[in-house]
Amino acid sequence: SQQGEEDPQALSIQEGENATMNCSYKTSINNLQWYRQNSGRGLVHLILIRSNEREKHSGRLRVTLDTSKKSSSLLITASRAADTASYFCATAGNQFYFGTGTSLTVIP
Amino acid sequence: EAGVAQSPRYKIIEKRQSVAFWCNPISGHATLYWYQQILGQGPKLLIQFQNNGVVDDSQLPKDRFSAERLKGVDSTLKIQPAKLEDSAVYLCASSPRTSGGARSDTQYFGPGTRLTVL
C-alpha cells in the first residue's frame, strides 16, 4: 500500500487565496518531497524537506514537517490560476512512496 | 539540459499482447526509476536502477513485467502478456548521483507513456 495519504483529495479556491494540503505517512523517513503534476503531464519536483528540518520556504511555497506526528503540509500563498494541478507528497526512507494526491483548482 | 525522454507517448493494445516502453534519462544521472500511475492515484514505484543494477523491484509484478538497463543509461520496461488492469501511465524518472541513500534524491520525470489495454 502507498505510504502517504493526502488531505483533502480535492480543493477549489479563488485566485489570490492560500491553499493548504496535508500529507500523513506511516514509517520513518530521510526526507519528504512535494511534486506537482499538470493534467496529462509528468511530475515536477517542488521542494524537499529533510527529516531534521521543520519548515522550508521556496517562493510562494511553504512546507512544514512534523516527524513526531508523521505529517507534512504544503502551503501555496497568493494562488494563481496556473497553480491548478495535482500535488503529491513523496516520502524517502527505506523505500520511496508517493501519496494519493490533492487536486487543486484555482478559479480566476 | 535535455529532460527525461520517453517513448511512445501513447500505446493501445489488446489484452495478452506484449508492449515495451523506452526511457532515456538525463545525461549523467545514475539512478533511474519506473513508476505505474493508475488514473486518480499517485505513482507506484515498479523498479529502481542504480547504474545498471537493480536497487528495488519489490513492487514489480515479475510474472509479467520486466525491465533492463544494460549499459546503465537508457532503459526498457516490458509487459508480457498485458492485462486490462495494466492500463495506466508509465512514468520514468532519473536522479543524479545519490547521497544519503539511494532513495533520497530529487527525481526528474519524463512525460510518461499512456497505455490502454482493451
XYZ file of N, CA, C and O in Angstrom, chain B:
472
model
N 19.671 21.715 -20.048
C 19.946 20.312 -20.351
C 18.650 19.638 -20.772
O 17.568 20.043 -20.383
N 18.773 18.593 -21.583
C 17.599 17.860 -22.026
C 17.005 17.105 -20.850
O 17.715 16.649 -19.952
N 15.667 16.960 -20.886
C 14.983 16.254 -19.815
C 14.946 14.765 -20.076
O 15.588 14.241 -20.982
N 14.151 14.075 -19.272
C 13.960 12.635 -19.423
C 13.055 12.393 -20.628
O 11.982 12.988 -20.716
N 13.502 11.541 -21.522
C 12.732 11.247 -22.730
C 12.073 9.881 -22.602
O 12.682 8.933 -22.098
N 10.824 9.801 -23.064
C 10.109 8.540 -23.057
C 9.407 8.349 -24.395
O 8.950 9.297 -25.017
N 9.321 7.100 -24.792
C 8.539 6.785 -25.989
C 7.981 5.371 -25.881
O 8.573 4.520 -25.186
N 6.846 5.093 -26.524
C 5.990 6.075 -27.174
C 5.231 6.905 -26.131
O 5.318 6.621 -24.944
N 4.520 7.911 -26.553
C 3.702 8.692 -25.622
C 2.373 8.004 -25.353
O 1.818 8.118 -24.270
N 1.875 7.296 -26.348
C 0.591 6.602 -26.206
C 0.713 5.225 -26.851
O 1.413 5.063 -27.849
N 0.005 4.263 -26.248
C 0.005 2.915 -26.800
C -1.320 2.260 -26.468
O -1.763 2.291 -25.311
N -1.943 1.668 -27.480
C -3.181 0.926 -27.275
C -2.937 -0.496 -27.746
O -2.517 -0.702 -28.892
N -3.205 -1.460 -26.874
C -3.027 -2.869 -27.236
C -4.202 -3.664 -26.706
O -4.986 -3.179 -25.885
N -4.305 -4.896 -27.184
C -5.324 -5.796 -26.654
C -4.696 -6.649 -25.547
O -3.478 -6.866 -25.530
N -5.565 -7.115 -24.658
C -5.053 -7.959 -23.563
C -4.356 -9.171 -24.149
O -4.687 -9.660 -25.227
N -3.362 -9.610 -23.421
C -2.499 -10.745 -23.758
C -1.412 -10.385 -24.769
O -0.539 -11.199 -25.021
N -1.466 -9.168 -25.326
C -0.361 -8.740 -26.183
C 0.806 -8.266 -25.331
O 0.699 -8.096 -24.115
N 1.933 -8.041 -25.991
C 3.130 -7.543 -25.322
C 3.349 -6.086 -25.697
O 2.921 -5.623 -26.757
N 4.048 -5.377 -24.810
C 4.340 -3.970 -25.068
C 5.656 -3.605 -24.388
O 6.022 -4.214 -23.366
N 6.362 -2.668 -24.978
C 7.627 -2.210 -24.396
C 7.678 -0.694 -24.419
O 7.222 -0.051 -25.369
N 8.242 -0.149 -23.348
C 8.408 1.297 -23.214
C 9.890 1.592 -23.094
O 10.644 0.825 -22.505
N 10.271 2.749 -23.601
C 11.675 3.140 -23.578
C 11.857 4.436 -22.817
O 11.012 5.330 -22.872
N 12.976 4.549 -22.115
C 13.277 5.752 -21.347
C 14.750 6.106 -21.497
O 15.617 5.234 -21.359
N 15.024 7.368 -21.753
C 16.396 7.872 -21.763
C 16.512 8.940 -20.680
O 15.894 10.003 -20.787
N 17.266 8.684 -19.628
C 17.323 9.631 -18.509
C 18.174 10.852 -18.841
O 18.809 10.929 -19.893
N 18.200 11.780 -17.924
C 19.060 12.952 -18.058
C 20.516 12.483 -18.037
O 20.888 11.618 -17.227
N 21.320 13.057 -18.921
C 22.704 12.633 -19.056
C 23.439 12.725 -17.719
O 23.378 13.746 -17.018
N 24.100 11.634 -17.366
C 24.884 11.618 -16.133
C 24.128 11.175 -14.902
O 24.727 10.987 -13.838
N 22.831 11.007 -15.020
C 22.049 10.567 -13.852
C 22.253 9.062 -13.641
O 22.027 8.261 -14.529
N 22.652 8.720 -12.418
C 22.968 7.328 -12.126
C 21.729 6.482 -11.843
O 21.710 5.288 -12.080
N 20.707 7.128 -11.306
C 19.542 6.378 -10.838
C 18.365 6.574 -11.785
O 18.078 7.689 -12.214
N 17.695 5.477 -12.082
C 16.541 5.505 -12.987
C 15.399 4.738 -12.343
O 15.613 3.676 -11.734
N 14.214 5.301 -12.444
C 13.023 4.735 -11.829
C 11.947 4.521 -12.888
O 11.781 5.351 -13.779
N 11.177 3.468 -12.713
C 9.938 3.271 -13.466
C 8.769 3.253 -12.475
O 8.815 2.556 -11.464
N 7.732 4.030 -12.803
C 6.531 4.096 -11.987
C 5.310 3.733 -12.831
O 5.273 3.977 -14.046
N 4.306 3.202 -12.145
C 2.995 2.993 -12.741
C 2.014 3.938 -12.046
O 1.944 3.958 -10.807
N 1.295 4.741 -12.824
C 0.309 5.634 -12.231
C -1.064 5.336 -12.836
O -1.327 5.650 -13.996
N -1.899 4.732 -12.014
C -3.271 4.461 -12.419
C -4.088 5.728 -12.219
O -3.825 6.510 -11.296
N -5.058 5.944 -13.085
C -5.857 7.166 -13.062
C -6.416 7.452 -11.674
O -7.020 6.580 -11.041
N -6.149 8.657 -11.185
C -6.668 9.073 -9.890
C -5.818 8.662 -8.704
O -6.191 8.928 -7.559
N -4.677 8.034 -8.967
C -3.801 7.591 -7.882
C -2.420 8.224 -8.011
O -2.077 8.793 -9.047
N -1.647 8.099 -6.967
C -0.262 8.526 -7.028
C 0.594 7.487 -7.727
O 0.206 6.324 -7.845
N 1.770 7.884 -8.202
C 2.657 6.912 -8.864
C 3.105 5.820 -7.895
O 3.355 6.083 -6.720
N 3.218 4.613 -8.414
C 3.719 3.487 -7.641
C 5.038 3.039 -8.240
O 5.116 2.744 -9.440
N 6.074 2.980 -7.405
C 7.388 2.579 -7.898
C 7.372 1.116 -8.315
O 7.004 0.243 -7.539
N 7.790 0.857 -9.551
C 7.913 -0.524 -10.033
C 9.331 -1.042 -9.862
O 9.539 -2.157 -9.378
N 10.309 -0.246 -10.271
C 11.691 -0.687 -10.210
C 12.604 0.519 -10.192
O 12.292 1.565 -10.772
N 13.717 0.367 -9.479
C 14.733 1.405 -9.384
C 16.079 0.804 -9.733
O 16.466 -0.242 -9.190
N 16.791 1.471 -10.651
C 18.141 1.064 -11.038
C 19.161 2.068 -10.505
O 18.925 3.265 -10.512
N 20.300 1.559 -10.086
C 21.456 2.388 -9.795
C 22.501 1.952 -10.809
O 23.000 0.822 -10.716
N 22.805 2.830 -11.767
C 23.595 2.455 -12.939
C 22.896 1.272 -13.622
O 21.744 1.411 -13.987
N 23.512 0.120 -13.762
C 22.802 -0.979 -14.417
C 22.352 -2.057 -13.448
O 21.932 -3.135 -13.864
N 22.415 -1.763 -12.150
C 21.981 -2.726 -11.147
C 20.636 -2.361 -10.549
O 20.305 -1.183 -10.434
N 19.862 -3.379 -10.173
C 18.547 -3.167 -9.581
C 18.687 -2.891 -8.085
O 19.297 -3.661 -7.351
N 18.115 -1.767 -7.643
C 18.125 -1.400 -6.229
C 16.865 -1.897 -5.531
O 16.905 -2.393 -4.414
N 15.726 -1.747 -6.226
C 14.443 -2.104 -5.613
C 13.480 -2.509 -6.719
O 13.215 -1.719 -7.619
N 13.017 -3.745 -6.671
C 11.966 -4.183 -7.595
C 10.877 -4.922 -6.831
O 10.206 -5.794 -7.373
N 10.701 -4.547 -5.575
C 9.773 -5.269 -4.711
C 8.314 -5.148 -5.146
O 7.500 -6.001 -4.810
N 7.969 -4.105 -5.881
C 6.584 -3.937 -6.314
C 6.403 -4.228 -7.804
O 5.351 -3.915 -8.367
N 7.380 -4.817 -8.411
C 7.278 -5.174 -9.829
C 6.611 -6.550 -9.956
O 7.112 -7.525 -9.388
N 5.510 -6.649 -10.699
C 4.870 -7.964 -10.914
C 5.720 -8.787 -11.874
O 5.562 -8.744 -13.086
N 6.605 -9.556 -11.304
C 7.664 -10.184 -12.095
C 7.163 -11.296 -13.021
O 7.901 -11.742 -13.913
N 5.932 -11.740 -12.804
C 5.412 -12.767 -13.704
C 5.111 -12.200 -15.086
O 5.068 -12.938 -16.081
N 4.933 -10.875 -15.157
C 4.582 -10.292 -16.462
C 5.394 -9.053 -16.817
O 5.453 -8.663 -17.969
N 5.996 -8.427 -15.847
C 6.770 -7.205 -16.070
C 8.256 -7.525 -15.988
O 8.692 -8.300 -15.136
N 9.012 -6.882 -16.880
C 10.470 -6.977 -16.804
C 11.063 -5.633 -17.222
O 10.445 -4.866 -17.954
N 12.242 -5.364 -16.722
C 12.917 -4.115 -17.075
C 14.406 -4.353 -17.112
O 14.925 -5.218 -16.399
N 15.072 -3.592 -17.954
C 16.520 -3.707 -18.021
C 17.146 -2.346 -18.295
O 16.512 -1.456 -18.862
N 18.381 -2.231 -17.881
C 19.171 -1.017 -18.112
C 20.604 -1.493 -18.337
O 21.481 -1.324 -17.512
N 20.800 -2.140 -19.495
C 22.009 -2.914 -19.728
C 23.289 -2.082 -19.666
O 24.284 -2.517 -19.115
N 23.306 -0.898 -20.228
C 24.530 -0.106 -20.277
C 24.529 1.006 -19.241
O 25.375 1.895 -19.287
N 23.561 0.947 -18.337
C 23.498 1.959 -17.295
C 23.052 3.321 -17.776
O 23.262 4.313 -17.075
N 22.442 3.360 -18.962
C 21.956 4.641 -19.478
C 20.455 4.528 -19.704
O 19.680 4.706 -18.768
N 20.043 4.186 -20.950
C 18.608 4.096 -21.199
C 18.067 2.760 -20.702
O 18.829 1.833 -20.380
N 16.736 2.697 -20.654
C 16.089 1.534 -20.050
C 14.826 1.185 -20.821
O 14.212 2.051 -21.454
N 14.458 -0.095 -20.769
C 13.183 -0.521 -21.325
C 12.385 -1.256 -20.260
O 12.953 -1.966 -19.424
N 11.084 -1.052 -20.294
C 10.133 -1.749 -19.429
C 9.192 -2.534 -20.337
O 8.658 -1.980 -21.290
N 9.046 -3.810 -20.058
C 8.207 -4.659 -20.902
C 7.081 -5.289 -20.086
O 7.283 -5.645 -18.915
N 5.949 -5.437 -20.724
C 4.816 -6.152 -20.137
C 4.435 -7.264 -21.105
O 4.201 -7.036 -22.288
N 4.425 -8.499 -20.578
C 4.117 -9.646 -21.422
C 3.572 -10.785 -20.573
O 4.330 -11.335 -19.766
N 2.296 -11.161 -20.721
C 1.260 -10.531 -21.521
C 0.535 -9.449 -20.721
O 0.493 -9.498 -19.494
N -0.049 -8.494 -21.422
C -0.746 -7.402 -20.746
C -2.136 -7.826 -20.285
O -2.789 -8.675 -20.905
N -2.558 -7.229 -19.169
C -3.897 -7.428 -18.638
C -4.641 -6.086 -18.646
O -4.009 -5.022 -18.713
N -5.949 -6.166 -18.525
C -6.746 -4.942 -18.524
C -6.288 -3.979 -17.428
O -6.240 -2.754 -17.643
N -5.936 -4.533 -16.259
C -5.570 -3.680 -15.126
C -4.213 -3.012 -15.290
O -3.811 -2.217 -14.433
N -3.514 -3.317 -16.372
C -2.231 -2.649 -16.627
C -2.432 -1.294 -17.291
O -1.460 -0.546 -17.492
N -3.660 -0.964 -17.645
C -3.934 0.355 -18.222
C -3.555 1.419 -17.216
O -4.074 1.462 -16.095
N -2.632 2.290 -17.619
C -2.076 3.282 -16.702
C -1.105 4.156 -17.486
O -0.842 3.919 -18.668
N -0.567 5.148 -16.790
C 0.555 5.919 -17.331
C 1.829 5.366 -16.710
O 1.912 5.196 -15.483
N 2.805 5.093 -17.540
C 4.087 4.574 -17.061
C 5.103 5.720 -17.133
O 5.394 6.245 -18.201
N 5.578 6.075 -15.958
C 6.471 7.219 -15.824
C 7.891 6.745 -15.573
O 8.125 5.824 -14.797
N 8.803 7.407 -16.226
C 10.221 7.175 -15.972
C 10.790 8.425 -15.313
O 10.403 9.551 -15.655
N 11.679 8.231 -14.374
C 12.321 9.353 -13.705
C 13.794 9.034 -13.515
O 14.194 7.866 -13.515
N 14.608 10.075 -13.357
C 16.017 9.853 -13.062
C 16.474 10.835 -12.001
O 15.838 11.865 -11.770
N 17.535 10.471 -11.330
C 18.125 11.364 -10.341
C 19.643 11.228 -10.398
O 20.156 10.203 -10.832
N 20.354 12.270 -9.962
C 21.806 12.261 -10.078
C 22.464 11.338 -9.063
O 21.776 10.603 -8.357
N 23.764 11.390 -8.987
C 24.489 10.575 -8.028
C 23.840 10.711 -6.658
O 23.556 11.807 -6.193
N 23.582 9.595 -6.040
C 22.847 9.642 -4.789
C 23.768 9.956 -3.625
O 24.937 9.591 -3.624
N 23.202 10.624 -2.658
C 23.922 10.851 -1.415
C 22.929 10.691 -0.284
O 21.769 11.046 -0.424
N 23.344 10.119 0.793
C 22.433 9.943 1.916
C 21.384 8.894 1.660
O 20.339 8.902 2.280
N 21.623 8.001 0.717
C 20.622 6.959 0.474
C 20.121 7.005 -0.950
O 19.911 8.069 -1.505
N 19.897 5.835 -1.513
C 19.549 5.745 -2.927
C 18.195 6.337 -3.220
O 17.880 6.627 -4.348
N 17.367 6.525 -2.215
C 16.014 6.976 -2.493
C 15.774 8.397 -2.032
O 14.651 8.839 -1.937
N 16.839 9.137 -1.756
C 16.650 10.459 -1.168
C 16.674 11.586 -2.171
O 16.322 12.701 -1.843
N 17.151 11.311 -3.375
C 17.357 12.392 -4.326
C 16.071 12.913 -4.934
O 15.082 12.187 -5.072
N 16.136 14.175 -5.336
C 15.090 14.746 -6.171
C 15.024 13.970 -7.472
O 16.050 13.635 -8.062
N 13.828 13.695 -7.938
C 13.650 12.949 -9.168
C 13.122 13.857 -10.270
O 12.292 14.732 -10.021
N 13.589 13.604 -11.484
C 13.172 14.359 -12.657
C 12.387 13.404 -13.555
O 12.920 12.365 -13.955
N 11.163 13.785 -13.861
C 10.258 12.887 -14.548
C 10.140 13.182 -16.034
O 10.196 14.342 -16.463
N 9.946 12.113 -16.795
C 9.579 12.236 -18.190
C 8.086 12.459 -18.332
O 7.356 12.444 -17.337
N 7.601 12.625 -19.562
C 6.181 12.917 -19.779
C 5.268 11.712 -19.613
O 4.061 11.863 -19.487
N 5.862 10.505 -19.609
C 5.055 9.305 -19.419
C 4.563 8.686 -20.714
O 4.507 9.349 -21.757
N 4.204 7.411 -20.608
C 3.558 6.674 -21.704
C 2.193 6.225 -21.205
O 2.110 5.527 -20.196
N 1.163 6.643 -21.914
C -0.196 6.243 -21.521
C -0.541 4.954 -22.237
O -0.614 4.912 -23.463
N -0.735 3.885 -21.460
C -1.070 2.569 -22.001
C -2.542 2.282 -21.786
O -3.040 2.399 -20.658
N -3.213 1.893 -22.844
C -4.595 1.431 -22.762
C -4.634 -0.010 -23.225
O -4.190 -0.326 -24.333
N -5.147 -0.882 -22.354
C -5.276 -2.304 -22.686
C -6.753 -2.597 -22.873
O -7.560 -2.391 -21.956
N -7.115 -3.072 -24.057
C -8.526 -3.328 -24.389
C -8.875 -4.811 -24.263
O -7.982 -5.658 -24.418
